[in-house]
């Protein structure tokens, strides 16, 4: 994707996808909203009548609300797999609290004298509820629905992590790919949707009491219609389902390259790399875009498919450091280079495996490794300046971050500030550029395709030659950003397509070409 | 009509109403009077089963209310609360139509009744039918509230501090309208108030309560002149003169009323009015002269403030 492309150009070019994502997003929001109203309003009315249950019901809803949304989505995977069902379930649980709480508050907030008048005049419980309490509580109930809608529009972006689609695909793709246009193409419509629905509902909420009756009658219809957006037919193809990260979906050395070079056309969902291996292992998806050194390869008994046409460029890891820091602390560079050439693919896979499968902490893994290689040294005590180490948000980076941290403390008098887990490439790179971190481990392929983004001919010319790519990237970073690539650590964490070993055996799929043929058959 | 026998209400360990008995005759106005927490409101709310009594029996027209279907029972009893009890999401017309609708009257009958009641309560139907309670003044709201309770023409009307939240002037006016309304004259009414004036003005009999017990039940005159105990005597102490003026009607001292000399004809007032009402009229209508015309059997006397007070003194002395 050329960097020069304008935002509007991007939107026009991607308008089909954008429309589909927007409709999916609206669908996700309203299917879940529909269920939360269906359950939440009666539950709110129930606890308003039976007060002794109110604490427990509101308590549970409150706890649900406090679970971080990405964690809640994570919990859903083992239970409900990936795709719309867990996404809608999670959104439903989020929307529940405002709906229940506002219904409860609205009903209990009706003036006691008015309730007594209704009872005293001979209304039954249901008559009082329907004729008096619900209409009077309606503005408060609607406010709850309004809150739930806005929450849902926001949280629904995360649905892209578990293959449920929506505008999150563009947002996370944009972050991962350092593509501002893509990011905005997801974020702006999401924000507009939130504002739009908020506005509509606030209108409804402040309508004259009189018009509620029609407004309220229309609400379920509108919610259902909007929900049905989710049912629009989606792209279909093979029976095999691929789960690709937002980053992979949009990269020329990712799905775009697979389509162009191999002619692979398969059913895909967008999914977060945090849960994709597990989803693959649990047979929710059949192919994922993994990293070749990932410990879960070993843990989940997965195989990588051979890149027989060579579309994945080399991804040799090396620390990228701000030149200013290296000049300020000359002792730093030799220390950071201590890891150079030390960790090959299989060692890195093993280290990752220890974290992902054996659940060892990155600190322990880093320390064990350094001790085994006689590199570990007692901290010298800091006080002569500090270095901020950033890492991306996956296992390998945490481990590398810890190793660098221990090396710096052991061999220099510098302090270390760890800023681990900085989302994708875009976030790390921007942090480095904007003097928020001093260094982070980066990969040559990423530096090439995500940051420098040279013309396609250039990429082709560099091809799979790891040294050429390193030199090109190191040169480009130095010239354009005044950032220095230190010596490569040794392993090549390239993109790879992965399958379950068992399925790969059954289908006789060993290479990406095999996969393409297999998919085309069906 | 209404017979209450040995009714007790306990909330947890406190006794709110302690074995009280009284009866209300058809067409009679009984006022339950007392300070806050004396049990008067609890008593009233037991009559339409908003609060079930702990023990004792309440009979309306011989039927025990505890054994009736509460919903049907309540629809047959008018119930007026303080004026913030109108349904804010209903128009004036819809508020008044509440019980007729619950009773499934047909639309024409409801419309007719609503119009009729609004006119009787001096609210122009064209102006007020489609207004919401929030658009009305406190006095107008309370008129609608009363109309709502009267809509299905219940023989028994329960009123819980119906004028409690109104300012004094509005209160006096509405009370007057209320007394003159033909709808009320034939109804049996049980009303709760803590306002002694109101009790004396509206009650045929007053039931004075304290700590869940009835201290005395009787006409205002009886309570004032023959208090049953010290509590009753003390209760009226501060307002004794005013209350006395309230218990005496103009016609009772007709002969003693001196004719005012050089009066300009002022307002007319019936000889059935109390001394207190006549004095109030004089006091309120400053611009129209200092005298009031009193009519009795076609005869008219033009009397001043001083004239009424002189007559009262003479009346009092004569009784002593």
PDB file of N, CA, C and O in Angstrom, chain A residues 111-125 127 131-133 135-136 208-210 212-213, chain B residues 45 48 50 70-71 74-75 77 79 81 84-91 94 98-99 101-102 132 148 160:
ATOM      1  N   UNK A 111     -42.321   8.082  41.900  1.00  0.00           N
ATOM      2  CA  UNK A 111     -42.815   8.670  43.139  1.00  0.00           C
ATOM      3  C   UNK A 111     -43.749   7.713  43.890  1.00  0.00           C
ATOM      4  O   UNK A 111     -44.702   7.179  43.328  1.00  0.00           O
ATOM      5  N   UNK A 112     -43.444   7.498  45.174  1.00  0.00           N
ATOM      6  CA  UNK A 112     -44.233   6.557  45.975  1.00  0.00           C
ATOM      7  C   UNK A 112     -45.705   6.968  46.011  1.00  0.00           C
ATOM      8  O   UNK A 112     -46.599   6.111  45.992  1.00  0.00           O
ATOM      9  N   UNK A 113     -45.965   8.280  46.046  1.00  0.00           N
ATOM     10  CA  UNK A 113     -47.356   8.751  46.117  1.00  0.00           C
ATOM     11  C   UNK A 113     -48.111   8.346  44.848  1.00  0.00           C
ATOM     12  O   UNK A 113     -49.293   7.994  44.900  1.00  0.00           O
ATOM     13  N   UNK A 114     -47.406   8.387  43.717  1.00  0.00           N
ATOM     14  CA  UNK A 114     -48.050   8.031  42.452  1.00  0.00           C
ATOM     15  C   UNK A 114     -48.336   6.535  42.411  1.00  0.00           C
ATOM     16  O   UNK A 114     -49.406   6.098  41.989  1.00  0.00           O
ATOM     17  N   UNK A 115     -47.376   5.746  42.897  1.00  0.00           N
ATOM     18  CA  UNK A 115     -47.610   4.300  42.958  1.00  0.00           C
ATOM     19  C   UNK A 115     -48.785   4.001  43.877  1.00  0.00           C
ATOM     20  O   UNK A 115     -49.638   3.163  43.578  1.00  0.00           O
ATOM     21  N   UNK A 116     -48.825   4.716  45.003  1.00  0.00           N
ATOM     22  CA  UNK A 116     -49.895   4.451  45.959  1.00  0.00           C
ATOM     23  C   UNK A 116     -51.241   4.852  45.367  1.00  0.00           C
ATOM     24  O   UNK A 116     -52.247   4.159  45.558  1.00  0.00           O
ATOM     25  N   UNK A 117     -51.219   5.974  44.638  1.00  0.00           N
ATOM     26  CA  UNK A 117     -52.478   6.398  44.003  1.00  0.00           C
ATOM     27  C   UNK A 117     -52.958   5.320  43.044  1.00  0.00           C
ATOM     28  O   UNK A 117     -54.140   4.968  43.030  1.00  0.00           O
ATOM     29  N   UNK A 118     -52.020   4.751  42.274  1.00  0.00           N
ATOM     30  CA  UNK A 118     -52.393   3.717  41.300  1.00  0.00           C
ATOM     31  C   UNK A 118     -52.972   2.502  42.004  1.00  0.00           C
ATOM     32  O   UNK A 118     -54.030   1.985  41.626  1.00  0.00           O
ATOM     33  N   UNK A 119     -52.293   2.070  43.059  1.00  0.00           N
ATOM     34  CA  UNK A 119     -52.791   0.914  43.804  1.00  0.00           C
ATOM     35  C   UNK A 119     -54.112   1.244  44.476  1.00  0.00           C
ATOM     36  O   UNK A 119     -55.068   0.467  44.427  1.00  0.00           O
ATOM     37  N   UNK A 120     -54.159   2.411  45.092  1.00  0.00           N
ATOM     38  CA  UNK A 120     -55.348   2.817  45.844  1.00  0.00           C
ATOM     39  C   UNK A 120     -56.576   2.954  44.965  1.00  0.00           C
ATOM     40  O   UNK A 120     -57.704   2.819  45.424  1.00  0.00           O
ATOM     41  N   UNK A 121     -56.340   3.221  43.671  1.00  0.00           N
ATOM     42  CA  UNK A 121     -57.490   3.358  42.783  1.00  0.00           C
ATOM     43  C   UNK A 121     -57.925   2.031  42.193  1.00  0.00           C
ATOM     44  O   UNK A 121     -58.853   1.986  41.404  1.00  0.00           O
ATOM     45  N   UNK A 122     -57.200   0.981  42.541  1.00  0.00           N
ATOM     46  CA  UNK A 122     -57.650  -0.334  42.105  1.00  0.00           C
ATOM     47  C   UNK A 122     -56.954  -0.862  40.873  1.00  0.00           C
ATOM     48  O   UNK A 122     -57.540  -1.589  40.085  1.00  0.00           O
ATOM     49  N   UNK A 123     -55.666  -0.483  40.681  1.00  0.00           N
ATOM     50  CA  UNK A 123     -54.917  -1.111  39.592  1.00  0.00           C
ATOM     51  C   UNK A 123     -54.258  -2.370  40.151  1.00  0.00           C
ATOM     52  O   UNK A 123     -53.740  -2.367  41.265  1.00  0.00           O
ATOM     53  N   UNK A 124     -54.242  -3.427  39.333  1.00  0.00           N
ATOM     54  CA  UNK A 124     -53.530  -4.634  39.742  1.00  0.00           C
ATOM     55  C   UNK A 124     -52.032  -4.378  39.551  1.00  0.00           C
ATOM     56  O   UNK A 124     -51.649  -3.362  38.986  1.00  0.00           O
ATOM     57  N   UNK A 125     -51.202  -5.326  40.022  1.00  0.00           N
ATOM     58  CA  UNK A 125     -49.745  -5.148  39.893  1.00  0.00           C
ATOM     59  C   UNK A 125     -49.354  -4.894  38.446  1.00  0.00           C
ATOM     60  O   UNK A 125     -48.591  -3.987  38.137  1.00  0.00           O
ATOM     61  N   UNK A 127     -51.265  -3.905  35.887  1.00  0.00           N
ATOM     62  CA  UNK A 127     -51.807  -2.642  35.360  1.00  0.00           C
ATOM     63  C   UNK A 127     -50.946  -1.475  35.811  1.00  0.00           C
ATOM     64  O   UNK A 127     -50.631  -0.582  35.036  1.00  0.00           O
ATOM     65  N   UNK A 131     -49.217   0.643  33.004  1.00  0.00           N
ATOM     66  CA  UNK A 131     -49.822   1.951  32.776  1.00  0.00           C
ATOM     67  C   UNK A 131     -49.058   3.069  33.454  1.00  0.00           C
ATOM     68  O   UNK A 131     -49.094   4.205  33.006  1.00  0.00           O
ATOM     69  N   UNK A 132     -48.399   2.777  34.569  1.00  0.00           N
ATOM     70  CA  UNK A 132     -47.810   3.853  35.346  1.00  0.00           C
ATOM     71  C   UNK A 132     -46.295   3.734  35.460  1.00  0.00           C
ATOM     72  O   UNK A 132     -45.567   4.638  35.046  1.00  0.00           O
ATOM     73  N   UNK A 133     -45.811   2.621  35.998  1.00  0.00           N
ATOM     74  CA  UNK A 133     -44.388   2.570  36.339  1.00  0.00           C
ATOM     75  C   UNK A 133     -43.485   2.561  35.107  1.00  0.00           C
ATOM     76  O   UNK A 133     -42.537   3.333  35.024  1.00  0.00           O
ATOM     77  N   UNK A 135     -44.110   3.495  31.905  1.00  0.00           N
ATOM     78  CA  UNK A 135     -44.075   4.784  31.181  1.00  0.00           C
ATOM     79  C   UNK A 135     -43.288   5.859  31.928  1.00  0.00           C
ATOM     80  O   UNK A 135     -42.545   6.609  31.313  1.00  0.00           O
ATOM     81  N   UNK A 136     -43.424   5.897  33.253  1.00  0.00           N
ATOM     82  CA  UNK A 136     -42.719   6.942  33.994  1.00  0.00           C
ATOM     83  C   UNK A 136     -41.224   6.647  34.086  1.00  0.00           C
ATOM     84  O   UNK A 136     -40.413   7.558  34.175  1.00  0.00           O
ATOM     85  N   UNK A 208     -41.771  14.066  23.963  1.00  0.00           N
ATOM     86  CA  UNK A 208     -42.949  14.263  24.780  1.00  0.00           C
ATOM     87  C   UNK A 208     -43.488  12.904  25.230  1.00  0.00           C
ATOM     88  O   UNK A 208     -43.509  11.954  24.458  1.00  0.00           O
ATOM     89  N   UNK A 209     -43.882  12.844  26.490  1.00  0.00           N
ATOM     90  CA  UNK A 209     -44.468  11.621  27.045  1.00  0.00           C
ATOM     91  C   UNK A 209     -45.456  10.963  26.098  1.00  0.00           C
ATOM     92  O   UNK A 209     -45.537   9.757  25.976  1.00  0.00           O
ATOM     93  N   UNK A 210     -46.215  11.834  25.457  1.00  0.00           N
ATOM     94  CA  UNK A 210     -47.285  11.408  24.576  1.00  0.00           C
ATOM     95  C   UNK A 210     -46.797  10.462  23.486  1.00  0.00           C
ATOM     96  O   UNK A 210     -47.431   9.490  23.137  1.00  0.00           O
ATOM     97  N   UNK A 212     -44.206   8.657  23.325  1.00  0.00           N
ATOM     98  CA  UNK A 212     -43.459   7.452  23.713  1.00  0.00           C
ATOM     99  C   UNK A 212     -44.075   6.217  23.116  1.00  0.00           C
ATOM    100  O   UNK A 212     -43.409   5.353  22.618  1.00  0.00           O
ATOM    101  N   UNK A 213     -45.387   6.201  23.226  1.00  0.00           N
ATOM    102  CA  UNK A 213     -46.066   4.971  22.846  1.00  0.00           C
ATOM    103  C   UNK A 213     -45.639   4.527  21.452  1.00  0.00           C
ATOM    104  O   UNK A 213     -45.256   3.383  21.257  1.00  0.00           O
TER     105      UNK A 213
ATOM    106  N   UNK B  45     -55.498   4.011  55.559  1.00  0.00           N
ATOM    107  CA  UNK B  45     -55.002   3.078  54.549  1.00  0.00           C
ATOM    108  C   UNK B  45     -55.448   1.637  54.790  1.00  0.00           C
ATOM    109  O   UNK B  45     -55.403   0.818  53.879  1.00  0.00           O
ATOM    110  N   UNK B  48     -59.001   0.860  52.828  1.00  0.00           N
ATOM    111  CA  UNK B  48     -59.028   0.284  51.471  1.00  0.00           C
ATOM    112  C   UNK B  48     -57.939  -0.761  51.279  1.00  0.00           C
ATOM    113  O   UNK B  48     -57.496  -1.033  50.177  1.00  0.00           O
ATOM    114  N   UNK B  50     -54.819  -0.891  51.699  1.00  0.00           N
ATOM    115  CA  UNK B  50     -53.443  -0.634  51.279  1.00  0.00           C
ATOM    116  C   UNK B  50     -52.510  -1.183  52.342  1.00  0.00           C
ATOM    117  O   UNK B  50     -51.382  -1.557  52.077  1.00  0.00           O
ATOM    118  N   UNK B  70     -59.320  -7.223  46.675  1.00  0.00           N
ATOM    119  CA  UNK B  70     -58.852  -5.861  46.963  1.00  0.00           C
ATOM    120  C   UNK B  70     -58.960  -4.938  45.759  1.00  0.00           C
ATOM    121  O   UNK B  70     -59.284  -3.753  45.908  1.00  0.00           O
ATOM    122  N   UNK B  71     -58.666  -5.460  44.573  1.00  0.00           N
ATOM    123  CA  UNK B  71     -58.696  -4.608  43.381  1.00  0.00           C
ATOM    124  C   UNK B  71     -60.116  -4.075  43.149  1.00  0.00           C
ATOM    125  O   UNK B  71     -60.318  -2.874  42.953  1.00  0.00           O
ATOM    126  N   UNK B  74     -61.061  -1.533  45.916  1.00  0.00           N
ATOM    127  CA  UNK B  74     -60.474  -0.197  45.786  1.00  0.00           C
ATOM    128  C   UNK B  74     -61.127   0.599  44.660  1.00  0.00           C
ATOM    129  O   UNK B  74     -61.237   1.819  44.741  1.00  0.00           O
ATOM    130  N   UNK B  75     -61.556  -0.098  43.609  1.00  0.00           N
ATOM    131  CA  UNK B  75     -62.217   0.622  42.518  1.00  0.00           C
ATOM    132  C   UNK B  75     -63.550   1.201  42.967  1.00  0.00           C
ATOM    133  O   UNK B  75     -64.066   2.127  42.353  1.00  0.00           O
ATOM    134  N   UNK B  77     -64.020   2.515  45.948  1.00  0.00           N
ATOM    135  CA  UNK B  77     -63.793   3.529  46.990  1.00  0.00           C
ATOM    136  C   UNK B  77     -62.964   4.661  46.393  1.00  0.00           C
ATOM    137  O   UNK B  77     -61.907   4.411  45.808  1.00  0.00           O
ATOM    138  N   UNK B  79     -60.329   7.616  46.400  1.00  0.00           N
ATOM    139  CA  UNK B  79     -59.129   7.783  47.224  1.00  0.00           C
ATOM    140  C   UNK B  79     -58.380   9.022  46.751  1.00  0.00           C
ATOM    141  O   UNK B  79     -57.989   9.117  45.589  1.00  0.00           O
ATOM    142  N   UNK B  81     -55.140  11.525  47.493  1.00  0.00           N
ATOM    143  CA  UNK B  81     -53.905  11.770  48.249  1.00  0.00           C
ATOM    144  C   UNK B  81     -53.502  13.229  48.083  1.00  0.00           C
ATOM    145  O   UNK B  81     -54.203  14.003  47.440  1.00  0.00           O
ATOM    146  N   UNK B  84     -49.471  15.664  44.713  1.00  0.00           N
ATOM    147  CA  UNK B  84     -48.456  15.197  43.766  1.00  0.00           C
ATOM    148  C   UNK B  84     -48.703  13.760  43.322  1.00  0.00           C
ATOM    149  O   UNK B  84     -47.811  13.100  42.828  1.00  0.00           O
ATOM    150  N   UNK B  85     -49.915  13.291  43.503  1.00  0.00           N
ATOM    151  CA  UNK B  85     -50.173  11.896  43.164  1.00  0.00           C
ATOM    152  C   UNK B  85     -50.868  11.716  41.822  1.00  0.00           C
ATOM    153  O   UNK B  85     -51.233  10.611  41.459  1.00  0.00           O
ATOM    154  N   UNK B  86     -51.043  12.805  41.072  1.00  0.00           N
ATOM    155  CA  UNK B  86     -51.611  12.648  39.721  1.00  0.00           C
ATOM    156  C   UNK B  86     -50.591  11.927  38.846  1.00  0.00           C
ATOM    157  O   UNK B  86     -49.390  12.028  39.073  1.00  0.00           O
ATOM    158  N   UNK B  87     -51.065  11.197  37.837  1.00  0.00           N
ATOM    159  CA  UNK B  87     -50.135  10.523  36.937  1.00  0.00           C
ATOM    160  C   UNK B  87     -49.559  11.559  35.978  1.00  0.00           C
ATOM    161  O   UNK B  87     -50.285  12.125  35.161  1.00  0.00           O
ATOM    162  N   UNK B  88     -48.276  11.843  36.085  1.00  0.00           N
ATOM    163  CA  UNK B  88     -47.723  12.951  35.303  1.00  0.00           C
ATOM    164  C   UNK B  88     -47.741  12.713  33.796  1.00  0.00           C
ATOM    165  O   UNK B  88     -47.657  13.655  33.024  1.00  0.00           O
ATOM    166  N   UNK B  89     -47.843  11.436  33.386  1.00  0.00           N
ATOM    167  CA  UNK B  89     -47.824  11.144  31.949  1.00  0.00           C
ATOM    168  C   UNK B  89     -49.226  11.058  31.365  1.00  0.00           C
ATOM    169  O   UNK B  89     -49.389  10.761  30.197  1.00  0.00           O
ATOM    170  N   UNK B  90     -50.228  11.297  32.189  1.00  0.00           N
ATOM    171  CA  UNK B  90     -51.607  11.305  31.708  1.00  0.00           C
ATOM    172  C   UNK B  90     -52.095  12.745  31.638  1.00  0.00           C
ATOM    173  O   UNK B  90     -51.723  13.569  32.477  1.00  0.00           O
ATOM    174  N   UNK B  91     -52.964  13.021  30.668  1.00  0.00           N
ATOM    175  CA  UNK B  91     -53.571  14.346  30.638  1.00  0.00           C
ATOM    176  C   UNK B  91     -54.595  14.431  31.760  1.00  0.00           C
ATOM    177  O   UNK B  91     -54.904  13.425  32.411  1.00  0.00           O
ATOM    178  N   UNK B  94     -57.318  12.042  31.023  1.00  0.00           N
ATOM    179  CA  UNK B  94     -56.942  10.639  31.254  1.00  0.00           C
ATOM    180  C   UNK B  94     -56.827  10.324  32.739  1.00  0.00           C
ATOM    181  O   UNK B  94     -57.194   9.241  33.192  1.00  0.00           O
ATOM    182  N   UNK B  98     -59.249   7.463  34.912  1.00  0.00           N
ATOM    183  CA  UNK B  98     -58.532   6.248  35.326  1.00  0.00           C
ATOM    184  C   UNK B  98     -59.465   5.124  35.785  1.00  0.00           C
ATOM    185  O   UNK B  98     -59.429   4.016  35.247  1.00  0.00           O
ATOM    186  N   UNK B  99     -60.269   5.405  36.785  1.00  0.00           N
ATOM    187  CA  UNK B  99     -61.107   4.318  37.323  1.00  0.00           C
ATOM    188  C   UNK B  99     -62.209   3.913  36.340  1.00  0.00           C
ATOM    189  O   UNK B  99     -62.399   2.716  36.112  1.00  0.00           O
ATOM    190  N   UNK B 101     -62.029   3.810  33.277  1.00  0.00           N
ATOM    191  CA  UNK B 101     -61.371   2.928  32.296  1.00  0.00           C
ATOM    192  C   UNK B 101     -61.111   1.553  32.873  1.00  0.00           C
ATOM    193  O   UNK B 101     -61.285   0.537  32.205  1.00  0.00           O
ATOM    194  N   UNK B 102     -60.663   1.533  34.123  1.00  0.00           N
ATOM    195  CA  UNK B 102     -60.426   0.232  34.761  1.00  0.00           C
ATOM    196  C   UNK B 102     -61.732  -0.551  34.838  1.00  0.00           C
ATOM    197  O   UNK B 102     -61.749  -1.768  34.785  1.00  0.00           O
ATOM    198  N   UNK B 132     -51.327  18.581  30.882  1.00  0.00           N
ATOM    199  CA  UNK B 132     -50.678  17.619  31.775  1.00  0.00           C
ATOM    200  C   UNK B 132     -50.584  18.221  33.177  1.00  0.00           C
ATOM    201  O   UNK B 132     -50.554  19.447  33.311  1.00  0.00           O
ATOM    202  N   UNK B 148     -60.685  12.923  39.965  1.00  0.00           N
ATOM    203  CA  UNK B 148     -60.272  11.554  39.652  1.00  0.00           C
ATOM    204  C   UNK B 148     -60.903  10.564  40.638  1.00  0.00           C
ATOM    205  O   UNK B 148     -61.365   9.494  40.251  1.00  0.00           O
ATOM    206  N   UNK B 160     -56.594  11.578  52.128  1.00  0.00           N
ATOM    207  CA  UNK B 160     -55.406  11.617  52.984  1.00  0.00           C
ATOM    208  C   UNK B 160     -54.726  12.970  52.827  1.00  0.00           C
ATOM    209  O   UNK B 160     -54.038  13.213  51.851  1.00  0.00           O
TER     210      UNK B 160
END
